[in-house]
Short mmCIF file of C-alpha atoms in Angstrom, two decimals:
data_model
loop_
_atom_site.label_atom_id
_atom_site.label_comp_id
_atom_site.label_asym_id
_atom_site.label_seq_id
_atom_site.Cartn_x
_atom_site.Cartn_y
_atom_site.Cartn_z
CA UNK A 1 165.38 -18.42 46.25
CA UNK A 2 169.01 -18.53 45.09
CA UNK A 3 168.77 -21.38 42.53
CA UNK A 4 167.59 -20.42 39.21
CA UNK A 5 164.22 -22.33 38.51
CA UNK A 6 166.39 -25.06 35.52
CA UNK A 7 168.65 -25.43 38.42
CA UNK A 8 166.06 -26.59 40.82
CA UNK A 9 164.69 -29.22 38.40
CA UNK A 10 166.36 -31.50 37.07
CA UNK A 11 163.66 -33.88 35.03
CA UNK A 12 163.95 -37.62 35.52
CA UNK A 13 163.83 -39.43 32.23
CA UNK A 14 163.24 -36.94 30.13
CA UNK A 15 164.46 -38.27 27.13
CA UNK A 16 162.65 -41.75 27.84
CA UNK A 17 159.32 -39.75 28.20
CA UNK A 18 159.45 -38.39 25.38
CA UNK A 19 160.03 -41.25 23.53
CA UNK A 20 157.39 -42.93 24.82
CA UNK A 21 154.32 -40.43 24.41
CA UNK A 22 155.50 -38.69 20.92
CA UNK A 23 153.58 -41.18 19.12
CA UNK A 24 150.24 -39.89 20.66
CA UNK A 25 151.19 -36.65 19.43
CA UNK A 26 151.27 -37.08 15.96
CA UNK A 27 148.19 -35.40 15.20
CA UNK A 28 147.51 -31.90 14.13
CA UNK A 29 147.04 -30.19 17.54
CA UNK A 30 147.64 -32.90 20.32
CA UNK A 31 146.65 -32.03 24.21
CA UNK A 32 149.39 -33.23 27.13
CA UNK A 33 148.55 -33.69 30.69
CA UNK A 34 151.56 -32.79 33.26
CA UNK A 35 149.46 -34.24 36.36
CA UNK A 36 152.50 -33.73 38.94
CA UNK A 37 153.54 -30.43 37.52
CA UNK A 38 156.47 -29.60 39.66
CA UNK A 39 159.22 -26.57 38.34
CA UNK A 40 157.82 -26.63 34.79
CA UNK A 41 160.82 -29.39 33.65
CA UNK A 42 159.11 -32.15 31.85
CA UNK A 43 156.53 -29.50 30.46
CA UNK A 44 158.94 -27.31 29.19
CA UNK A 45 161.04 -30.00 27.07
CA UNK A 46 157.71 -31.35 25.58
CA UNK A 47 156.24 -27.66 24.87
CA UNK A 48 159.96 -27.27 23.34
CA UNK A 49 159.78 -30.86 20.85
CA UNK A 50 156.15 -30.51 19.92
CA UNK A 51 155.45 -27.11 18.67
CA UNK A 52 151.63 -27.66 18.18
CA UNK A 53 151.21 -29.29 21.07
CA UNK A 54 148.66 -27.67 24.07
CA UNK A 55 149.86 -27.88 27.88
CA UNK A 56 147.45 -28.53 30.73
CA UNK A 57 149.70 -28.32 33.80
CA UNK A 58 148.55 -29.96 36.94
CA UNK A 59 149.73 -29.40 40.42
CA UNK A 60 148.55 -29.03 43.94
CA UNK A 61 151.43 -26.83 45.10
CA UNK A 62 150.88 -23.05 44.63
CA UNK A 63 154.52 -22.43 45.00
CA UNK A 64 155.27 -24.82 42.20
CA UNK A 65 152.75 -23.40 39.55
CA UNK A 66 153.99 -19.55 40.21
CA UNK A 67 157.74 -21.05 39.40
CA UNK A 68 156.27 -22.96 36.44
CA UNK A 69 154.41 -19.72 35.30
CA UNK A 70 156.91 -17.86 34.90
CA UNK A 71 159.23 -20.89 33.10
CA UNK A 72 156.26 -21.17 30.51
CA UNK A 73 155.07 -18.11 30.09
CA UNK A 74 157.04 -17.90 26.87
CA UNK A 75 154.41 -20.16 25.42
CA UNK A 76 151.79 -18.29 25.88
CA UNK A 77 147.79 -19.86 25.21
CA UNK A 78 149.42 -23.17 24.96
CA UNK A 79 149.79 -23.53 28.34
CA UNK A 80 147.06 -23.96 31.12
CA UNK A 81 147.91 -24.22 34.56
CA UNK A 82 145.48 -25.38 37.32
CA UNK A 83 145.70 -25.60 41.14
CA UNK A 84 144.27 -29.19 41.68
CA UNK A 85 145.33 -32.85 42.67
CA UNK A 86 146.18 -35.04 39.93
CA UNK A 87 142.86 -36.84 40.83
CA UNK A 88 140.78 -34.23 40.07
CA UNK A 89 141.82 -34.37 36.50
CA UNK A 90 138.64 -34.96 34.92
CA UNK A 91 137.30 -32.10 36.41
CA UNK A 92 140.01 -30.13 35.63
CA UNK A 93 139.55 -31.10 31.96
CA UNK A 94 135.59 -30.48 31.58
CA UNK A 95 136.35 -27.08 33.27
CA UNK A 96 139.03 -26.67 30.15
CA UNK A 97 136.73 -27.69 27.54
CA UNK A 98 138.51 -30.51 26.88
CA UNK A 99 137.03 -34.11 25.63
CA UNK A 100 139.64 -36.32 25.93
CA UNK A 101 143.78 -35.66 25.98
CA UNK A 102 146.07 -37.63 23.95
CA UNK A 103 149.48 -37.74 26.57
CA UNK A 104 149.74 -38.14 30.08
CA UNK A 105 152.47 -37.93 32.50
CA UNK A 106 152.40 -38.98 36.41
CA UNK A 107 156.09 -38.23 37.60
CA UNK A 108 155.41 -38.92 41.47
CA UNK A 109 156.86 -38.21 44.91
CA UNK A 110 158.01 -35.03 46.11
CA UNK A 111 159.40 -32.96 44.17
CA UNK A 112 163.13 -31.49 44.15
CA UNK A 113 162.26 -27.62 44.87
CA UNK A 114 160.01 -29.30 48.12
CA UNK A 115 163.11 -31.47 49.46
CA UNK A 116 165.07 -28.58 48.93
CA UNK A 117 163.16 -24.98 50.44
CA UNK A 118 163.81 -25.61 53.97
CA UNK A 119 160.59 -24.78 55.45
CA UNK A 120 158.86 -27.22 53.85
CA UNK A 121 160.07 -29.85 56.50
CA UNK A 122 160.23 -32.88 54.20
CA UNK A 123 164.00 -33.18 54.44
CA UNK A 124 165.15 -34.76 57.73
CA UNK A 125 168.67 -32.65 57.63
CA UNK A 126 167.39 -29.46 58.02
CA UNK A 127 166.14 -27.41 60.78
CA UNK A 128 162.01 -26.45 59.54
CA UNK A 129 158.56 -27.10 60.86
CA UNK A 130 157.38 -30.54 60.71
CA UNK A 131 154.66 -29.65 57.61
CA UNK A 132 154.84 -31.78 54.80
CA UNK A 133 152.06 -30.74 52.58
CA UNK A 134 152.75 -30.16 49.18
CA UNK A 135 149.51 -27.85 49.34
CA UNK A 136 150.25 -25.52 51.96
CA UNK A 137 147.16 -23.67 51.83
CA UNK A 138 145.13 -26.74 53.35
CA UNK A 139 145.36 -29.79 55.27
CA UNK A 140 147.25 -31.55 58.29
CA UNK A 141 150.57 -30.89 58.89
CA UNK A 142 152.71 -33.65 59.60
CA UNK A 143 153.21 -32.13 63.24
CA UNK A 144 149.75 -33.04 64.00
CA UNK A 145 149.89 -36.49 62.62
CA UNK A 146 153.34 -37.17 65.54
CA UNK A 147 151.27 -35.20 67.72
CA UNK A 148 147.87 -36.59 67.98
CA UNK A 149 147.90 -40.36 66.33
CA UNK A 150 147.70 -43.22 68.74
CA UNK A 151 150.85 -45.42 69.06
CA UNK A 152 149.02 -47.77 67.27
CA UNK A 153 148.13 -45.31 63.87
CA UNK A 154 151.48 -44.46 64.04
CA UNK A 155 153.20 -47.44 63.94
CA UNK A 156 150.91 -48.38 61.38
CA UNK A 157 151.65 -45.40 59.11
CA UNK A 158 155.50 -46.34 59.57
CA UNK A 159 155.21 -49.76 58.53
CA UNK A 160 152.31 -50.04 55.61
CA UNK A 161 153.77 -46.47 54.13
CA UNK A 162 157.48 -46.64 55.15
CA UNK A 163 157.76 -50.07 55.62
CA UNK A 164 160.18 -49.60 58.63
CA UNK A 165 160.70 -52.70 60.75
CA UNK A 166 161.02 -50.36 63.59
CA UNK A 167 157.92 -49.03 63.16
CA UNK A 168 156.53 -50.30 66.94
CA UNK A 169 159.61 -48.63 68.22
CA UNK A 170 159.49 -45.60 66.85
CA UNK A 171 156.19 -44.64 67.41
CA UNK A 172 156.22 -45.63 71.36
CA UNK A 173 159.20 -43.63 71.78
CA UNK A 174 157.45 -40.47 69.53
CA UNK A 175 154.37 -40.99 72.08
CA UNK A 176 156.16 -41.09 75.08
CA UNK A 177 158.27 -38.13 74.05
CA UNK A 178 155.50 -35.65 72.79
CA UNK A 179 153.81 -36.18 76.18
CA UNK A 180 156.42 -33.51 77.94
CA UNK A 181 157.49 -31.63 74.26
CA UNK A 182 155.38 -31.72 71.39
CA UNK A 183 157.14 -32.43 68.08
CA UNK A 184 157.45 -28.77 66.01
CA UNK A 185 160.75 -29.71 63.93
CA UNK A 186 161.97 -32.25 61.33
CA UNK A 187 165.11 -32.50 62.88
CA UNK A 188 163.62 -33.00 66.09
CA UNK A 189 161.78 -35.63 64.67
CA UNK A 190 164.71 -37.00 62.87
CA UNK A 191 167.41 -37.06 65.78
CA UNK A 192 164.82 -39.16 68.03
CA UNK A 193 164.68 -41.57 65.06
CA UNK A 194 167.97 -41.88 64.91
CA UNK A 195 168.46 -42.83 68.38
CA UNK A 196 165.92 -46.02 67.62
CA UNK A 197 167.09 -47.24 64.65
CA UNK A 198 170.58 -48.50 64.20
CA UNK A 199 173.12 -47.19 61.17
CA UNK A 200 175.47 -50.00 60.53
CA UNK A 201 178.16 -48.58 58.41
CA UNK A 202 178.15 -50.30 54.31
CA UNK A 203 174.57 -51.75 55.13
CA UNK A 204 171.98 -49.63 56.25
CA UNK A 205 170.83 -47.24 53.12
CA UNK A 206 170.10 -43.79 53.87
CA UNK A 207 169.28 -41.84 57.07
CA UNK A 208 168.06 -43.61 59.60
CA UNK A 209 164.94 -41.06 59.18
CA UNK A 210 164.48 -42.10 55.47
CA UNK A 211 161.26 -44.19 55.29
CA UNK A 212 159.72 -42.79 58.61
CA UNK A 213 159.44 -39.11 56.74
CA UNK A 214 158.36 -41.26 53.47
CA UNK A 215 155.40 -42.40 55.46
CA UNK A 216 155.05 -39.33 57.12
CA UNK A 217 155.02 -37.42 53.56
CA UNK A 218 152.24 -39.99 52.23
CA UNK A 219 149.75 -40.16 55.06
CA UNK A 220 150.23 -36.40 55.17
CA UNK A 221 149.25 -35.77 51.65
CA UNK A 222 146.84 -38.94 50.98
CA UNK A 223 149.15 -39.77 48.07
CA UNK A 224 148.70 -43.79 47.69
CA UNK A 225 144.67 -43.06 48.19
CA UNK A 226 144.97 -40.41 45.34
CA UNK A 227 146.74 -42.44 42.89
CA UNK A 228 144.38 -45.22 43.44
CA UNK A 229 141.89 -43.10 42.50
CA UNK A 230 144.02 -41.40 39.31
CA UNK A 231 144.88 -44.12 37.42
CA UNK A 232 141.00 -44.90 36.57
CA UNK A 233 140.33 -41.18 35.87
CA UNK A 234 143.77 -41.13 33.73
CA UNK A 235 142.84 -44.00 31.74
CA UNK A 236 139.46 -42.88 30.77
CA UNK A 237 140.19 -39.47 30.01
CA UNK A 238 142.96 -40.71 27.24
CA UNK A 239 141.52 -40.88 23.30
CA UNK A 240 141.59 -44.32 21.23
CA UNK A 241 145.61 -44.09 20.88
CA UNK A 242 146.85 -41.77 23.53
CA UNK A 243 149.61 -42.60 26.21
CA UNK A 244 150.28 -42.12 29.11
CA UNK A 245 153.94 -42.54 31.27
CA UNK A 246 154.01 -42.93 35.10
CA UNK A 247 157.32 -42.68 37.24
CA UNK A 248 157.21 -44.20 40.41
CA UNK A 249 160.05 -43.66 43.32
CA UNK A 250 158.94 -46.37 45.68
CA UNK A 251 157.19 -49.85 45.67
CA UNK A 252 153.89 -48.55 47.04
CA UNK A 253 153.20 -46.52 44.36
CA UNK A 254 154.79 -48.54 41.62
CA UNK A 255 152.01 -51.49 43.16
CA UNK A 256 148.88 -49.10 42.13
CA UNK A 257 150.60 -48.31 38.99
CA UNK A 258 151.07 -51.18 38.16
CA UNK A 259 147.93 -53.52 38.85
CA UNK A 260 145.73 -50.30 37.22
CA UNK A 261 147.83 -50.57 34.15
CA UNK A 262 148.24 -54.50 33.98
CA UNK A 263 144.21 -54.66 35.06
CA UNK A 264 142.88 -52.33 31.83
CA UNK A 265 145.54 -54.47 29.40
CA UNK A 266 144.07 -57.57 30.28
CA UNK A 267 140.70 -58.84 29.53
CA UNK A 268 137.78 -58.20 32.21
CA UNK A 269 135.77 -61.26 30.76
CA UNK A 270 135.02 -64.13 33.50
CA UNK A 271 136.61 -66.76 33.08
CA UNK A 272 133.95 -69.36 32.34
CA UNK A 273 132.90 -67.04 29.41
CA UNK A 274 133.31 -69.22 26.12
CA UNK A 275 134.01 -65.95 23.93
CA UNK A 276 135.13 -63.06 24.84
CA UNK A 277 132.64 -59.66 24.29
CA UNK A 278 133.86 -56.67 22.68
CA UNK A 279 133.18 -54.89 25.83
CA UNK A 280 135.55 -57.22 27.93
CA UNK A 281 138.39 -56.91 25.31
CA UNK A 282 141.58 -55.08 27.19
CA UNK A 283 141.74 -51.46 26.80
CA UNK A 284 145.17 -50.51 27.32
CA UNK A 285 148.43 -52.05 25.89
CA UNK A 286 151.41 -52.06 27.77
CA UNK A 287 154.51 -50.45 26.33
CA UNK A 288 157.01 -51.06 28.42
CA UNK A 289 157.97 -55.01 29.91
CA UNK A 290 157.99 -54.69 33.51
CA UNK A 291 159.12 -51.17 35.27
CA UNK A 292 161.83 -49.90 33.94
CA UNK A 293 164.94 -47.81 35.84
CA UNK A 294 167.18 -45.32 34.60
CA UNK A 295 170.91 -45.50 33.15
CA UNK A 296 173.88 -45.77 35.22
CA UNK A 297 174.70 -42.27 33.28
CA UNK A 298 171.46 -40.57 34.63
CA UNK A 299 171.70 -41.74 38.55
CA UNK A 300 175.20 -40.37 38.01
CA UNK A 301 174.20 -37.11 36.66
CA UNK A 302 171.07 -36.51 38.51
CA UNK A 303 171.28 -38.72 41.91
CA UNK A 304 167.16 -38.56 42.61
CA UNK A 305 166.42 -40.86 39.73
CA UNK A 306 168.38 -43.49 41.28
CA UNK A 307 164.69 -44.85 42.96
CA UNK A 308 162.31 -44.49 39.47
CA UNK A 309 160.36 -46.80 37.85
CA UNK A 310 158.56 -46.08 34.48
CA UNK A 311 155.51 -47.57 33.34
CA UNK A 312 153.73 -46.60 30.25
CA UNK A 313 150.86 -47.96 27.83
CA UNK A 314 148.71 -46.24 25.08
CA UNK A 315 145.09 -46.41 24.71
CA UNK A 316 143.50 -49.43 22.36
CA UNK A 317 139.93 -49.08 23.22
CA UNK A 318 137.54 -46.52 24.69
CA UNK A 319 135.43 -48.64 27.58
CA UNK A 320 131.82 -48.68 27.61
#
């Protein structure tokens, strides 16, 4: 690795973050929650603003957390890094000790080190094996989800993940294809794509390849399934007063952001209920109106935040 690990991590509203969980850590020794650890970025600013502030670093890619390591080791006990998925966080807490956190932050997708080591295979412009996994120690590859769907899974996977309207298309031709050469590469995948689906010069967005690899990337890795079941977890293992920040990089995921966030800030009581009972009262308030995008400035300066959406909301009520 050429790159040194600040240059391969460039953190996506950083300063916005911030902003929105120092509140929560006005308290004499506050605990953070990096669920989608990545190269350390976000960590290391926060470690950085908040000197008596405790780190518990979250992130299923064993790559990622040796990089991260070695960016935080300066910190010393205030940092605790753990090989999980972000929906294990509970556990990963109770393991810690921990009762209850007072920041959280969810900065999803793949990360910039994973589009950018080769052999990962998540980028559709270079030559790799079609993996995928952001754990690479477990799992299906994504050369065994071209390989062995049915045309129907597939073209399933491309539309409800991807949302490509060539979904039917794509995965006929990938079926009909893989019966004479099984699919090994990304750009193997990625040149039959682009065979399918038209470029029209000023309109089409992207590489033709774009949301077929997105879909890929998710089914490969479970992600939408896992966030469903995150948010909950998140939201109960914030105190009375913590926050917690979620960055989103496509509409799937900013959908189960959202309706978990909007569902705990409104009330759960039925509707023919006269009064409403402390225990229906909403538990969350929302901080933020609507998702909100980055600056012109940022997109400009770091290109990968041009897709983000932020949510945020801090912690009103522990449930019963």
């Amino acid at each position: 690795m050429n790159k040194n690990i600040s240059e391969l991590h460039d953190p996506v509203l950083l300063e916005r973050a911030i902003e929105l969980l120092a509140p929560a850590f006005e308290i004499e020794t506050p605990i953070f929650v990096d669920c989608t650890l990545g190269l350390g970025g976000h960590s290391e600013a926060f470690l950085d603003r908040f000197p008596n502030l405790t780190l518990v670093g979250i992130d299923r890619d064993p790559s990622a957390l040796a990089l991260a390591a070695e960016r935080l080791a300066r910190f010393g006990d205030r940092v605790n890094l753990v090989h999980a998925v972000y929906e294990e966080i509970e556990d990963v807490l109770e393991e810690l000790n921990i009762a209850e956190v007072h920041g959280i932050l969810l900065d999803l997708g793949v990360s910039s080190m994973q589009l950018d080591e080769r052999d990962r295979g998540f980028a559709y412009s270079y030559e790799a094996p079609l993996d995928m996994r952001m754990d690479s120690t477990t799992g299906k590859t994504a050369a065994e989800v071209v390989n062995s769907y049915s045309e129907s899974e597939l073209a399933r996977i491309f539309k409800e993940y991807g949302e490509e309207r060539y979904a039917k298309g794509v995965a006929r031709e990938i079926v009909a294809v893989r019966k004479s050469v099984p699919f090994s590469t990304s750009t193997q995948l990625a040149g039959l794509i682009a065979k399918i689906i038209p470029f029209i010069p000023g309109k089409s967005s992207g590489h033709p390849a774009k949301r077929v690899f997105q879909a890929l990337r998710i089914e490969v890795n479970g992600e939408l399934e896992v966030l469903e079941r995150t948010m909950p977890a998140a939201i109960r293992a914030l105190a009375v007063g913590g926050r917690i920040v979620v960055m989103s990089y496509h509409s799937l995921e900013d959908r189960i952001t959202k309706q978990a966030l909007v569902a705990a800030a409104n009330s759960s009581a039925p509707i023919e209920l006269p009064i409403e009972l402390p225990e229906h009262a909403p538990v969350l308030r929302l901080l933020v109106k609507g998702a909100e995008a980055a600056t012109a400035e940022e997109i400009a300066r770091n290109p990968r935040a041009a897709s983000v959406r932020l949510r945020a909301a801090v912690k009103i009520r522990r449930a019963a």
